[in-house]
Coordinates of C-alpha atoms in Angstrom, one line a residue:
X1 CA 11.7 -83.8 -7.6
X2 CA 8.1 -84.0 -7.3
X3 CA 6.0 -81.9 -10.1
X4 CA 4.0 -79.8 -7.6
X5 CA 7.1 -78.1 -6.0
X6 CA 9.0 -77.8 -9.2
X7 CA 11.4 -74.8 -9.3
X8 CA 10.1 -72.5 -12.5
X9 CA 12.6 -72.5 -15.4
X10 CA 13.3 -70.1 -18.7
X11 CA 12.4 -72.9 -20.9
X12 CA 9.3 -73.3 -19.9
X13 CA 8.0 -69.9 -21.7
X14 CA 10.3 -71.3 -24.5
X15 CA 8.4 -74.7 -24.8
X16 CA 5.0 -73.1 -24.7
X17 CA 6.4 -70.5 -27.5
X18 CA 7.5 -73.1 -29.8
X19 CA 4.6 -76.0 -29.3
X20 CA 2.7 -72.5 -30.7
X21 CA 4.7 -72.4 -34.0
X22 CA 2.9 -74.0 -36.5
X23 CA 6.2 -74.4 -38.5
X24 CA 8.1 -75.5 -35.5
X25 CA 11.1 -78.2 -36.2
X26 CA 12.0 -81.0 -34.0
X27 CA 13.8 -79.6 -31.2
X28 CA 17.3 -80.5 -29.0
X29 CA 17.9 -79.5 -25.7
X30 CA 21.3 -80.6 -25.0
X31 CA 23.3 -79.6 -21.3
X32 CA 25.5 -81.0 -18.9
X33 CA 23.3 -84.3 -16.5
X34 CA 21.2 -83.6 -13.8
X35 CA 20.4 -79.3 -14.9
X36 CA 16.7 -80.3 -15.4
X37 CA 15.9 -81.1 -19.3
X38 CA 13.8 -84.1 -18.8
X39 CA 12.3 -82.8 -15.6
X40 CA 11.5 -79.3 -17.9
X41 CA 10.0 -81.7 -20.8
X42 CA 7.7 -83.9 -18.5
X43 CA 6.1 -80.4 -16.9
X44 CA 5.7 -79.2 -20.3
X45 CA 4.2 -82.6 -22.0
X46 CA 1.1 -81.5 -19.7
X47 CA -0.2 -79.2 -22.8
X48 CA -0.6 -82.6 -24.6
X49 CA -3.5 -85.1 -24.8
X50 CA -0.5 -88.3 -25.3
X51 CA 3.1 -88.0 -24.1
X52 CA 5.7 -90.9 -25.3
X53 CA 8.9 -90.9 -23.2
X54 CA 11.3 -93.1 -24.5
X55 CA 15.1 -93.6 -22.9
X56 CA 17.9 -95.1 -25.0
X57 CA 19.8 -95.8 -21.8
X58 CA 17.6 -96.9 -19.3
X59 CA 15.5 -99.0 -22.0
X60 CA 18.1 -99.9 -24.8
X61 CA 15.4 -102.1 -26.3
X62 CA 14.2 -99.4 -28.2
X63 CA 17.5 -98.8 -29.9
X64 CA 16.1 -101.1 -32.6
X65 CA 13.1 -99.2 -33.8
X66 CA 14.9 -97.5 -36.5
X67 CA 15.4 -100.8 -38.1
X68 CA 13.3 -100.9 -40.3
X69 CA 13.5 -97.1 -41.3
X70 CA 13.0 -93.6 -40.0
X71 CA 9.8 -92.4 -41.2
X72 CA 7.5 -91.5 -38.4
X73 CA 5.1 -94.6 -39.6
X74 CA 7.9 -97.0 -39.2
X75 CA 9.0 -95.7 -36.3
X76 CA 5.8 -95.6 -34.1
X77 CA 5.1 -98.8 -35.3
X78 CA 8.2 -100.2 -33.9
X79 CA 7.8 -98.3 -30.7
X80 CA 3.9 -99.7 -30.3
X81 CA 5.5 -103.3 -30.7
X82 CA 7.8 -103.1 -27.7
X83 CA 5.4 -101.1 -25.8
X84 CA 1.7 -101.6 -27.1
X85 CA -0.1 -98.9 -24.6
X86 CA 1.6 -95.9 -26.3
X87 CA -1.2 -93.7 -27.6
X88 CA -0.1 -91.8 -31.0
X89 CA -2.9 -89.6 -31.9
X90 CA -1.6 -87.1 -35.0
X91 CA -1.5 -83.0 -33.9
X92 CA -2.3 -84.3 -30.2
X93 CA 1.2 -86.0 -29.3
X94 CA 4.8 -85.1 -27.6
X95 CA 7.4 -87.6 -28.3
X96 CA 10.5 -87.8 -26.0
X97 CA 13.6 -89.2 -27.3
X98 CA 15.8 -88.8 -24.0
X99 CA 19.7 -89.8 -23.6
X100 CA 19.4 -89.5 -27.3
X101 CA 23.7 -89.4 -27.4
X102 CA 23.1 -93.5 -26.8
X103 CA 21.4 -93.8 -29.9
X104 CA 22.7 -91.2 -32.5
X105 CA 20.6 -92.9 -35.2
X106 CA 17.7 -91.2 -33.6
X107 CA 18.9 -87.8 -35.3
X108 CA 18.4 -89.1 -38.8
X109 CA 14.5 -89.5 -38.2
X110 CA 13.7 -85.6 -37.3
X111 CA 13.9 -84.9 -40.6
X112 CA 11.1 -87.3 -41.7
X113 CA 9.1 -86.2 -38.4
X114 CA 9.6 -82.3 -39.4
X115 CA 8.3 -83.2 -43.1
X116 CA 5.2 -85.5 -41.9
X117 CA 3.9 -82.4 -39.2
X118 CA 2.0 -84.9 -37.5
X119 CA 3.7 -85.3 -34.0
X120 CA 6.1 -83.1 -31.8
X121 CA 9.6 -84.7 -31.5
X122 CA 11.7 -83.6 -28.7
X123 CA 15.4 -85.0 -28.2
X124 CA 17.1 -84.5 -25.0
X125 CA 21.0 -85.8 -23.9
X126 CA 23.2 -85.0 -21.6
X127 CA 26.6 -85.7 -23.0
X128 CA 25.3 -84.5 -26.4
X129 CA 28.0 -82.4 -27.1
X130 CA 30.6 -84.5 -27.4
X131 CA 29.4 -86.6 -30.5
X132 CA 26.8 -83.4 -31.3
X133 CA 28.5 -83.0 -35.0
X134 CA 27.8 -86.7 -35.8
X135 CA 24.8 -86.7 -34.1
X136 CA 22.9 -83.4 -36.3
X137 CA 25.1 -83.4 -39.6
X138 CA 22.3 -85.5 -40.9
X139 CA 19.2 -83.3 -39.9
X140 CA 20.8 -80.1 -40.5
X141 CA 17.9 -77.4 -41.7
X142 CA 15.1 -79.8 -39.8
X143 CA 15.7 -79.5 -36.1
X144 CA 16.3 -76.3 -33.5
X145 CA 19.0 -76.5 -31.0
X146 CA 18.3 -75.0 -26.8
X147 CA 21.2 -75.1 -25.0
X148 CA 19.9 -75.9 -20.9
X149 CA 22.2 -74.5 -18.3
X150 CA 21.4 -74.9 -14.4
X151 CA 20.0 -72.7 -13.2
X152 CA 20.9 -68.9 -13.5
X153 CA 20.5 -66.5 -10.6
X154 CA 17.3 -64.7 -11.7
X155 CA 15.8 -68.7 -11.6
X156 CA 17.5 -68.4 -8.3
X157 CA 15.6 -65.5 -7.2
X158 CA 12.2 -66.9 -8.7
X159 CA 12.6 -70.0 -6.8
X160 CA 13.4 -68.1 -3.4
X161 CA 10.1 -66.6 -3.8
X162 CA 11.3 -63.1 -5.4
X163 CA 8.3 -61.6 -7.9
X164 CA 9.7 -60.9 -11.0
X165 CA 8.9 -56.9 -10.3
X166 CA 11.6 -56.8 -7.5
X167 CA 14.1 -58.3 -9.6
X168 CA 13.6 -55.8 -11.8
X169 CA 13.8 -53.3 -9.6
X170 CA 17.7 -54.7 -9.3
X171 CA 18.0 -53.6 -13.3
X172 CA 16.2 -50.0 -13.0
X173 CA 19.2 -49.6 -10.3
X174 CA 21.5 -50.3 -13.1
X175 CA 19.8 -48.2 -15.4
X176 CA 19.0 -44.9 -13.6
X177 CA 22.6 -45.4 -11.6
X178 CA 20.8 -45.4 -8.4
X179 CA 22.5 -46.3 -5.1
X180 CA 20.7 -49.6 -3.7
X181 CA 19.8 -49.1 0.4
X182 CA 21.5 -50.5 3.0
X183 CA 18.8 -53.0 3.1
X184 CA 18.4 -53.8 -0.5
X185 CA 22.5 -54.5 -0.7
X186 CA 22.5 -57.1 2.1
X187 CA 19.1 -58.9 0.8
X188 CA 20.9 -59.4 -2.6
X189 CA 24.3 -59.9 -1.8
X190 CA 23.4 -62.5 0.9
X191 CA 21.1 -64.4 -2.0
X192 CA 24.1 -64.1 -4.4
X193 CA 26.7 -65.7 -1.6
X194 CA 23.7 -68.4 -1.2
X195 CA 23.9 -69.2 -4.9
X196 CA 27.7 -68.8 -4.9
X197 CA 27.7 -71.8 -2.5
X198 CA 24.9 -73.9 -3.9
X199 CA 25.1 -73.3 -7.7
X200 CA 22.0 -73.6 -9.6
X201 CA 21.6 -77.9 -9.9
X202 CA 18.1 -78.1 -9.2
X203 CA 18.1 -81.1 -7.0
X204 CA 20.4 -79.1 -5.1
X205 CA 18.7 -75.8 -4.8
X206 CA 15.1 -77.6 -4.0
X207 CA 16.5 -78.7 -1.2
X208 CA 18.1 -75.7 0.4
X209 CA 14.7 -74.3 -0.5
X210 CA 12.6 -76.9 1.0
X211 CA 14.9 -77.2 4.0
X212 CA 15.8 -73.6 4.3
X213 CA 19.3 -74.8 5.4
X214 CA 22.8 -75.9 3.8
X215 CA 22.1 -79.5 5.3
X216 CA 22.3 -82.3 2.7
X217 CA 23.8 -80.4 -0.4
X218 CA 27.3 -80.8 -0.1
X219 CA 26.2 -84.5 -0.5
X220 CA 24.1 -84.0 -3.6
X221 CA 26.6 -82.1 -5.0
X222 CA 29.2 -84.5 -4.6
X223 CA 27.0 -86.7 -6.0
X224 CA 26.9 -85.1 -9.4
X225 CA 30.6 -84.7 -9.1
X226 CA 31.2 -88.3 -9.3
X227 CA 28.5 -88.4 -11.7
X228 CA 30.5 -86.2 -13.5
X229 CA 33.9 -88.7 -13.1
X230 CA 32.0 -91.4 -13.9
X231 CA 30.9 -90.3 -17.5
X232 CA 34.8 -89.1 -18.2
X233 CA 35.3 -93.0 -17.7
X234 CA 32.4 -94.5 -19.9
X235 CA 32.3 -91.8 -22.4
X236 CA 36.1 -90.5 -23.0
X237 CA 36.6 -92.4 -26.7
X238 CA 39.3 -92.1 -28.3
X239 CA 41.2 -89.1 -25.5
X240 CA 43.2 -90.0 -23.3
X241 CA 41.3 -90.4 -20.4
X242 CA 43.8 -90.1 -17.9
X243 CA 44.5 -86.7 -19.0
X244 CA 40.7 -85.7 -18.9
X245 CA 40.6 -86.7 -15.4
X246 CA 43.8 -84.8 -14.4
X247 CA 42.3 -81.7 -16.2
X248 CA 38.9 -82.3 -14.1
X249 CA 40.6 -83.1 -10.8
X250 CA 42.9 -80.1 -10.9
X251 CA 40.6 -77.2 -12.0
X252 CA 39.8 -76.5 -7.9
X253 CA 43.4 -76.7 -7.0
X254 CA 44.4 -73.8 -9.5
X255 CA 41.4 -71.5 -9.3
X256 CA 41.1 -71.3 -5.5
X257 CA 44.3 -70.0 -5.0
X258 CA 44.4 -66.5 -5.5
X259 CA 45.8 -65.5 -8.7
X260 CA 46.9 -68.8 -9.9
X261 CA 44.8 -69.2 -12.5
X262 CA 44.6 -72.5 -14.4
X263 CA 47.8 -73.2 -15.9
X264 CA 48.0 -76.5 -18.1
X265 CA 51.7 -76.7 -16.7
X266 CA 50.7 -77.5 -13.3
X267 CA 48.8 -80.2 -14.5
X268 CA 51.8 -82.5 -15.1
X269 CA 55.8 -81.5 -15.6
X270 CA 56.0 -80.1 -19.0
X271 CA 53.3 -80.4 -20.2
X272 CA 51.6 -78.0 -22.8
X273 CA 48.7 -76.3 -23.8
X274 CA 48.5 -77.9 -27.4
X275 CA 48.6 -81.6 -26.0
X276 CA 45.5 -81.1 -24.1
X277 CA 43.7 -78.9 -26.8
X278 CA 41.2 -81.7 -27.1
X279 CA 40.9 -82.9 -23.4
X280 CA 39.7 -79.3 -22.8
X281 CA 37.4 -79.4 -25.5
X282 CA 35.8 -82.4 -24.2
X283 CA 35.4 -81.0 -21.1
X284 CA 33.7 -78.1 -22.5
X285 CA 31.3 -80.2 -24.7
X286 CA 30.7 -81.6 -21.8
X287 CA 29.2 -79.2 -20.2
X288 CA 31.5 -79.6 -16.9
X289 CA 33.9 -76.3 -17.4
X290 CA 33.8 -73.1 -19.3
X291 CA 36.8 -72.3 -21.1
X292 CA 38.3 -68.0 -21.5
X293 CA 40.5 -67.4 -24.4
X294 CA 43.2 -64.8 -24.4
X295 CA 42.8 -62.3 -26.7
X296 CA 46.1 -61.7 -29.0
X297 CA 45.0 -57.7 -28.6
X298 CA 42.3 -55.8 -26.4
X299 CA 40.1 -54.7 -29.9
X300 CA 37.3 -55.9 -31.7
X301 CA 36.1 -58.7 -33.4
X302 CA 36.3 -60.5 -30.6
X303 CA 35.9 -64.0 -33.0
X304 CA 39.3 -63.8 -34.5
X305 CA 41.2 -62.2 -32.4
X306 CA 42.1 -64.6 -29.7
X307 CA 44.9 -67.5 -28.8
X308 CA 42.8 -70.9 -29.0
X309 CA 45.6 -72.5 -26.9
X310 CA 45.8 -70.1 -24.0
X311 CA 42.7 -70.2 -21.9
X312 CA 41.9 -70.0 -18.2
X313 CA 39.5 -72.7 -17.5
X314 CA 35.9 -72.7 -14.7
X315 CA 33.7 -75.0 -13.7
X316 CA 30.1 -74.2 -15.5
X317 CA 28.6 -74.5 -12.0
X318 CA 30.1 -72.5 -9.3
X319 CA 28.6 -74.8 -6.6
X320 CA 30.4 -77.7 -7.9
X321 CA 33.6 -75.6 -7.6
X322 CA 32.6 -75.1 -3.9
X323 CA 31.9 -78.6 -3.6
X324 CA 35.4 -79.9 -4.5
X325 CA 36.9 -77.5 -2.0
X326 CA 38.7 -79.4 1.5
X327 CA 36.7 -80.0 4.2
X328 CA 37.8 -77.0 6.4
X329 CA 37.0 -74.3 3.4
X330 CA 33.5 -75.9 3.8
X331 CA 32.4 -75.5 6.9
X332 CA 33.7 -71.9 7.0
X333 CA 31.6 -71.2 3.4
X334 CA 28.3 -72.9 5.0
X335 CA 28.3 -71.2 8.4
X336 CA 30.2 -68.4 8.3
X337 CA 30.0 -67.3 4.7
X338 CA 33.6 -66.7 4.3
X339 CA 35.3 -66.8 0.8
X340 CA 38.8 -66.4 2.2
X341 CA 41.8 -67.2 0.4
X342 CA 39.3 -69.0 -2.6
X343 CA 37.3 -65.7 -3.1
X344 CA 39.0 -63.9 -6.2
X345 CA 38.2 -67.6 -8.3
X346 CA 34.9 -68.5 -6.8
X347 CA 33.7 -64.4 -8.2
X348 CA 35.7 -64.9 -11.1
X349 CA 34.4 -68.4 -11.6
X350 CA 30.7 -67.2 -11.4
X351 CA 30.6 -64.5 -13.1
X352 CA 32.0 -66.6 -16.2
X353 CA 29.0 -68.7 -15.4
X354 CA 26.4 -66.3 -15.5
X355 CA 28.0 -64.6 -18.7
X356 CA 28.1 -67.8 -20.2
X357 CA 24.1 -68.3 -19.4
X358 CA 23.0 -65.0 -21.0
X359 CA 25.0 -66.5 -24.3
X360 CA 29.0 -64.4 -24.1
X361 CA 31.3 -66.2 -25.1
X362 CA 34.8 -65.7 -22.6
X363 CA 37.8 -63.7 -23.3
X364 CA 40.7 -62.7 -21.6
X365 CA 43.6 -60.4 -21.8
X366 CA 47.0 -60.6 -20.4
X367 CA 50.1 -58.6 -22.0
X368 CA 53.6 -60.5 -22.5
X369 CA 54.9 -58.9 -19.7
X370 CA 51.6 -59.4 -17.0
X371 CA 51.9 -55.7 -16.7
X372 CA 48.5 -55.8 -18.2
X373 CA 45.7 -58.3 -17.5
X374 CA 41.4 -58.2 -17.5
X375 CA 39.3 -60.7 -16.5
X376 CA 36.6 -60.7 -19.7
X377 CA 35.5 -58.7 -22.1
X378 CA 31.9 -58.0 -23.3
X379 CA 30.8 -55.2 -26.3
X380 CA 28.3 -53.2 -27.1
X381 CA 26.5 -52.2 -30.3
X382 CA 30.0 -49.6 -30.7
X383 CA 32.9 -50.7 -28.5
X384 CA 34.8 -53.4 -26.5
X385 CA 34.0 -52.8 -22.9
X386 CA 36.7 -54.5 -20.3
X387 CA 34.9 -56.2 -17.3
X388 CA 37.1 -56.6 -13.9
X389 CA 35.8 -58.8 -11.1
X390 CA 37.3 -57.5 -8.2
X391 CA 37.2 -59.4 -4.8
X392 CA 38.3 -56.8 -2.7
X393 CA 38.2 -53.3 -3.5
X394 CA 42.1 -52.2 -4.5
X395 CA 42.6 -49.8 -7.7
X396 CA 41.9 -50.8 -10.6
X397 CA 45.5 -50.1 -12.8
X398 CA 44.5 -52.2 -16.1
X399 CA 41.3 -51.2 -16.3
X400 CA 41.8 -47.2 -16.7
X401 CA 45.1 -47.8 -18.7
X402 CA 42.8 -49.6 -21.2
X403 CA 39.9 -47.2 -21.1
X404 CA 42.6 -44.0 -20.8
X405 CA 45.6 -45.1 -23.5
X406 CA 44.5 -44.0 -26.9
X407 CA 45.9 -47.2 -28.5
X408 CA 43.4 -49.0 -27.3
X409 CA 40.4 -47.6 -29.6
X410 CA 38.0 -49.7 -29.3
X411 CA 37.1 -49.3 -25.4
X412 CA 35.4 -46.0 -24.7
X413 CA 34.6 -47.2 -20.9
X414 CA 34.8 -50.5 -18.8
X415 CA 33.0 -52.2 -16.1
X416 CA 34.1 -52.8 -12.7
X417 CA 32.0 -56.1 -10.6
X418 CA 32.7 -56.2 -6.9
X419 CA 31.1 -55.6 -3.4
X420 CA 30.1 -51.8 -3.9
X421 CA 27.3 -50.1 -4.3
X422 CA 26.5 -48.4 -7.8
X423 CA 28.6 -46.1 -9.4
X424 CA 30.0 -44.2 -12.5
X425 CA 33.5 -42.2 -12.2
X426 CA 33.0 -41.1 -16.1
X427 CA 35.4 -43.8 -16.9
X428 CA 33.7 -46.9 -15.7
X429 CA 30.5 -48.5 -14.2
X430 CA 30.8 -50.0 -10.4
X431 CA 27.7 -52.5 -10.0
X432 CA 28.0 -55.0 -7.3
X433 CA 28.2 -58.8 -8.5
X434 CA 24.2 -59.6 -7.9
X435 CA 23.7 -57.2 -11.2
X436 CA 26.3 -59.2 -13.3
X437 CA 23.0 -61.4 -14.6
X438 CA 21.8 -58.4 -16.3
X439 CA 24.5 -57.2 -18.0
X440 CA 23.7 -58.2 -21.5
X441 CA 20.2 -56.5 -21.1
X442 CA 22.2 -53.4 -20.3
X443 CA 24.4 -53.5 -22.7
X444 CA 21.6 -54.0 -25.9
X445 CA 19.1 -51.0 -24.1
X446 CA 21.0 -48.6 -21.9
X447 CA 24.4 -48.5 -23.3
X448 CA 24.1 -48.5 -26.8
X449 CA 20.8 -45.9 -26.8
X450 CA 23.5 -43.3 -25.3
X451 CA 27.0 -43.7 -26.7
X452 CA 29.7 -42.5 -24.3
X453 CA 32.5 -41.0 -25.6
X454 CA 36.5 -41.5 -24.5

């Protein structure tokens, strides 16, 4: 993607904040491939007089330079002997270590860097997660850790050419419980279904924007799905990889039909949730899925209160979902915007998505008997507030029995996301799905200012 029509991202205010700090630590960005993280660095290495990129995987020569020790002096000597031209001037330098999970040594030298305050030290990966506890243990207290998602629907917006005022104006509807027009409610719903379908991989969304068409991104994405496949095979150590692959490949098949969520049973005969505990978990570190948790009961803390081996399980981006859809669900998505039969998962799906981008962690609730069931949970500063993603507009049973039954304590009202306009009944909130993005703004300044009572 060339620099000049680069899509504006939320880490580039958080680069320029901490290239500021004058006690800034080295910092890793980790995230799933292809979201943007080197592209993000490169833009941002503009604020420097000398930039040194370095790539464990597409030059493994430079492996080797922490031979002869970590300190920064040792280091940038090594670096200047495989590639003389690199310009290290002290205060006036960004160093890249990129696809820094192919050399994990590389962690041990932030430390040294942080100590010395000479040069900026960046580490980027995309499969960091999955060795991530190797990789930091040894520069624990001398690095900061960004987690990079694709990206989110207010990124969306920005790169659709929206001014940051009008998508504000989405959140004062939020706020003062004001109706959106007619008008309003078609321009944002059709730009959510647009990023329903497309998801937020850059390459992808650059060119929907640059073409103004669904032509070519079905491709791309399918791209980064085998991308995706490929890096289960070269980088599943140790798992079974078989497994991983199953769990990857069926994920579509259980969340597009409606209300069959993901069920590790339907994976292969017999099989249970415990045996592919860790699969999952690779998965997730990853940065391919997003895994729910059931709660054991509807109250707060949230942290200790749920069943680590029942969990529903979504694709991170909600265009790769679409993506691995059949043909025939395709071209009805592209031209005619039609969810059918996959809509309940593909709003379920991204709304976990763009909870999971403004930092929730996912929970769940289903009763022994499925006579009770929500779709996540969020909380304010007082309460546990149920959140219901509704695809079509039927009653909504669990949600008032949870907000209504006094057992239930800790929920004083719920949330209700769908495709109406916005609304309060005195027991829950009705925003349609393009506000979900602001939710956890909501939640920290409207909400908790004005305590509503049962």
């Amino acid at each position: 993607m060339s620099m000049e029509n680069r899509l504006r991202r939320k880490i580039d205010d958080y680069l320029l904040k901490w290239k500021k700090n004058p006690d800034k630590m080295p910092l890793i960005i980790k995230g799933a491939r292809q979201i943007g993280k080197t592209n993000a660095i490169e833009h941002f290495s503009k604020n420097y007089a000398h930039f040194v990129e370095i790539n464990f995987i597409t030059e493994p020569q430079y492996k080797k330079i922490f031979a002869s020790g970590f300190s920064p002096e040792a280091v940038i000597r090594e670096i200047s002997l495989i590639n003389p031209s690199h310009v290290f001037v002290p205060n006036e330098t960004l160093i890249l270590f990129d696809e820094m999970q192919a050399c994990p040594d590389c962690a041990t030298c932030l430390k040294f860097f942080k100590i010395d305050g000479q040069y900026d030290v960046i580490c980027s990966g995309s499969l960091l997660g999955i060795n991530y506890e190797e990789v930091t243990s040894v520069s624990v207290g001398y690095k900061t850790d960004y987690e990079m998602h694709s990206l989110d629907f207010e990124e969306f917006l920005w790169a659709k050419g929206y001014s940051q005022n009008q998508i504000e104006e989405i959140y004062s509807h939020m706020t003062n419980l004001e109706p959106f027009s007619e008008n309003e409610y078609d321009v944002w719903m059709n730009n959510f279904r647009e990023y329903m379908i497309l998801g937020g991989m850059p390459k992808v969304v650059s060119l929907f924007i640059n073409q103004k068409n669904y032509s070519g991104t079905l491709q791309e994405q399918k791209q980064i799905l085998l991308a995706y496949e490929e890096d289960i095979t070269k980088y599943a150590v140790g798992l079974d990889k078989a497994k991983i692959k199953n769990i990857y490949n069926h994920i579509p098949v259980f969340l597009a039909k409606e209300n069959k969520r993901y069920q590790i049973t339907k994976v292969a005969p017999g099989a249970r949730n415990r045996e592919y505990v860790g699969t999952v978990d690779w998965l997730k570190d990853a940065g391919i899925i997003n895994v729910c948790y059931c709660l054991e009961q509807p109250e707060l803390p949230l942290k200790g209160n749920y069943k680590p081996t029942e969990y529903k399980v979504y694709y991170r981006d909600t265009g790769l979902l679409v993506a691995s859809l059949d043909e025939e669900a395709q071209a009805d998505l592209r031209q005619n915007k039609n969810f059918n039969t996959y809509k309940g998962a593909l709003y379920e799906n991204i709304i976990a998505d763009i909870f999971v981008k403004q930092g929730y962690e996912l929970f769940y609730y289903k009763n022994e008997k499925s006579t009770l069931e929500m779709d996540f949970f969020i909380r304010d500063a007082r309460s546990l507030v149920p959140v219901e993603v509704k695809a079509n507009d039927s009653a909504t049973i669990s949600l008032r029995n949870l907000i209504e039954k006094e057992k239930y304590a800790d929920i004083q009202y719920g949330i209700k996301l769908c495709s109406k306009n916005v609304g309060f009944n005195g027991k829950f909130y009705t925003f349609p799905y393009f506000c979900s993005f602001w939710l956890k703004r909501y939640m920290l300044e409207k909400i908790s200012s004005q305590g509503k009572n049962k």
